Steps between C-alpha positions, in 0.01 A plus 500: 500500500508428873804611697763225507658426837856365523534126559695549824202684646307172478772286661374299799780525753347386827201267482366455856533158667728363228820352639815678385646188338177449304481865398854474366378244245242738352511816294152650486327815384146608584267795476254673271535577132270777376307425184418858403660842521277611785581180694130437555537125440789305653588132491701341780779263401743282694802412288737219599821462298639160409753316716674342203545685172427327170640569154154618395350681802141412584234728647179350641206727577280326757133599503243365743141468388183540701434740342635746752738276696845622598812340356627487857327161485757397242785661691429342841292192411638388168793580276652783702826502695344499848241305695352497847596176674380462859417872488861583414618662177733253326659439161295301248725237342259477207514871414496573128769767540766226497557555127251775408425857597143506635257791528196451723244755382184616677251575224256637399497823700321449830664160549739443791724805538411650159272801503325764292322828562279423201229240455592133503536336161204297383629327189806308386578743220570783745686264733724395209574866423611548861719190484676628187556836670654316793737309270611820330575679826648192670756460222574872519598445865681171430628538140752217549204259498330642190649224282433214744291211374165586658240252621169553675379253755195372683182706447287331234280785378750787516795332333359431151362855491837645600683281248272621222559856617878451489491351151271778375738755652800338334324486162424873515852610598685730260814355346797527735302480823558211740222245523413312818671163487205281601618139494229307680187484711443268795148471640429295811150368575377787286149625420553521125201333336183549709287266288735204548573588862136522603421169331791327674348503847273198455771265365745635759281421802420159351866417441607610848218332691328822609163429337174337604190434288324795667790737430529386138128553440524856632818572304360372170196727539719800588740426213207519256422850630870585477523385137195704405674809638822420312307452175358850549840661572833329567645706786798449730264460797141373497306529825280199421811293432674612819217325687646163396788539745259618766300179462814289549609690809156506660456127437838426659401706805162332538651153477793565736452379857738767631316784326791565264501556123744410224785744444435621144874555442614165642244220520717308747414763763184622671408839637220677684190585298454720299873588471585159349862593430487879495700507826767265361803465504563506873778758462255771392467656849879538531519651153219746569649605833839549335376706206297734720798594719623859448866394508439247221310755290790743545755237401303432182469870412122456488383787718274643231280191496145488628554323831454258659613233255251222424563176314211543255300811417125449500459832317726396212333162480148642496581757230649238271206263547311720255781494241374408152849420367526178301651192672880486491500171306399706195860620464689178573520358143656821366732529800622144436608607153741748657622358829488194720235447767505281811172400661542320832246364746507354848271197508343585839358839395122512457435863408723512188541127462722309260212340309389845383851574374511163324161571336640834383799333337302216342255743340747768387648515151844658470771489238295281266387224736256444783602397849802287576390221262745210550761696695638265768475560872838524668557398860687754713682427823639742758714359779410149373126552549252527215415869496261490206477464124593722205364538149641733236395589147527803272622751762259380771611312812253353748613374841273322746656498846403226742418574861483875436233761567389822329830649618748257347821669624358494855453121502777394266773768506779289349277356229372849414855636484618212283200546272571870448873448450431237234241722334751786487754270337736486798722200568330298779830341598606837644232469770582380851240220476445212258230494234433308182260490209449131413346337197308263728207675665483222761853553629571643843328464834170680545505726807247430777161636400601530135336319215538420135231676302419424137525841340385387156171665407325415171469800272172681541406312816407804703212334676579132516162392640294809539460692178661620182711790383280812488 
């Protein structure tokens, strides 16, 4: 077993550039947890304790996707306690640590400030083993949180694998040993079901006015090639299918008078070609500068990391592109027998768009039924504006957020916080802002740029106009 360091050794006592009055509101721990006795593989974590304690303590483990992208994205650009506003480090009023303890984890090794002296991991089985080793050693350092209700959030491919690993671990425990108290999964704009996600691009660009006859002709031809590859082997990533997004972005660039292309993470925005969103959000330069400063690295007890920090690791991404692991959707029906799952999507995201998630749900059978059937859509307002719609059935909740991008907490921090608090079973009236789940989906004022989207998808309608289920 790896050497266990005392919790106080991880305490973050002086985070650079954070005002003293803001620092007083936070209790944070950060550093590396070794996964093996020789400390050859180490995961970096940033742990923020809750501001308000609940009767049943909650622990959220935030994982960014990529693969290979640092959870500093979540910390500074999403659900974390701090943000860069006008290049200044400030408190995020939509931070999820209001009622929950939150761990932002850089994984797999080679991501962010995590490191290894061994080879990078090339499959999700080994990555899951590392995650379970992290949990074991994290709770050894923080035993007071070992019985917290645990939830995993955000990354669509990792989370179902990790949930399955946790349940398998619990099932194999000898009598008298403490099981991990996994109470829910929340996946935002997740890459869970590649088949449905790849076949969502054509209807998405049509619905959002991004298509032309020329683009559709090219996409239909490329989708046929994509489907042939999927019929041969259903993988998490298919190179021929990835070309579908490339067609959309190149077409947007060629038809834009300013020489810009559509931002693949937020279709309301444009970007230089071929980045097309890879340099977004605009706070990325401040975040990168901050996390490469020696005084910040020292404050986070991360001196052992392979520096300098980068937002996403090309090495990790390239290694996992050859992963033959089955798509994460494979495990969802069994997971839904054992715990609740929240799938949420921002309607302005192209790359992992909401139509793909809706196809997934409509074509998945769980707990004896397929899809949502006749489950009603529920309108949801935050601060008297229509934030989106909810549907719930048999342990599965789906939330479509209006006027939100791939990074929902970045665009809609209060809506994202309210969504998570409701999902965790917390009383929304304790929040400092107003929210309501209505029975009338048409209630509330739609925010500027938002829209009402019909999320009903007929069962089996993977390819509405352009093919059939392979």
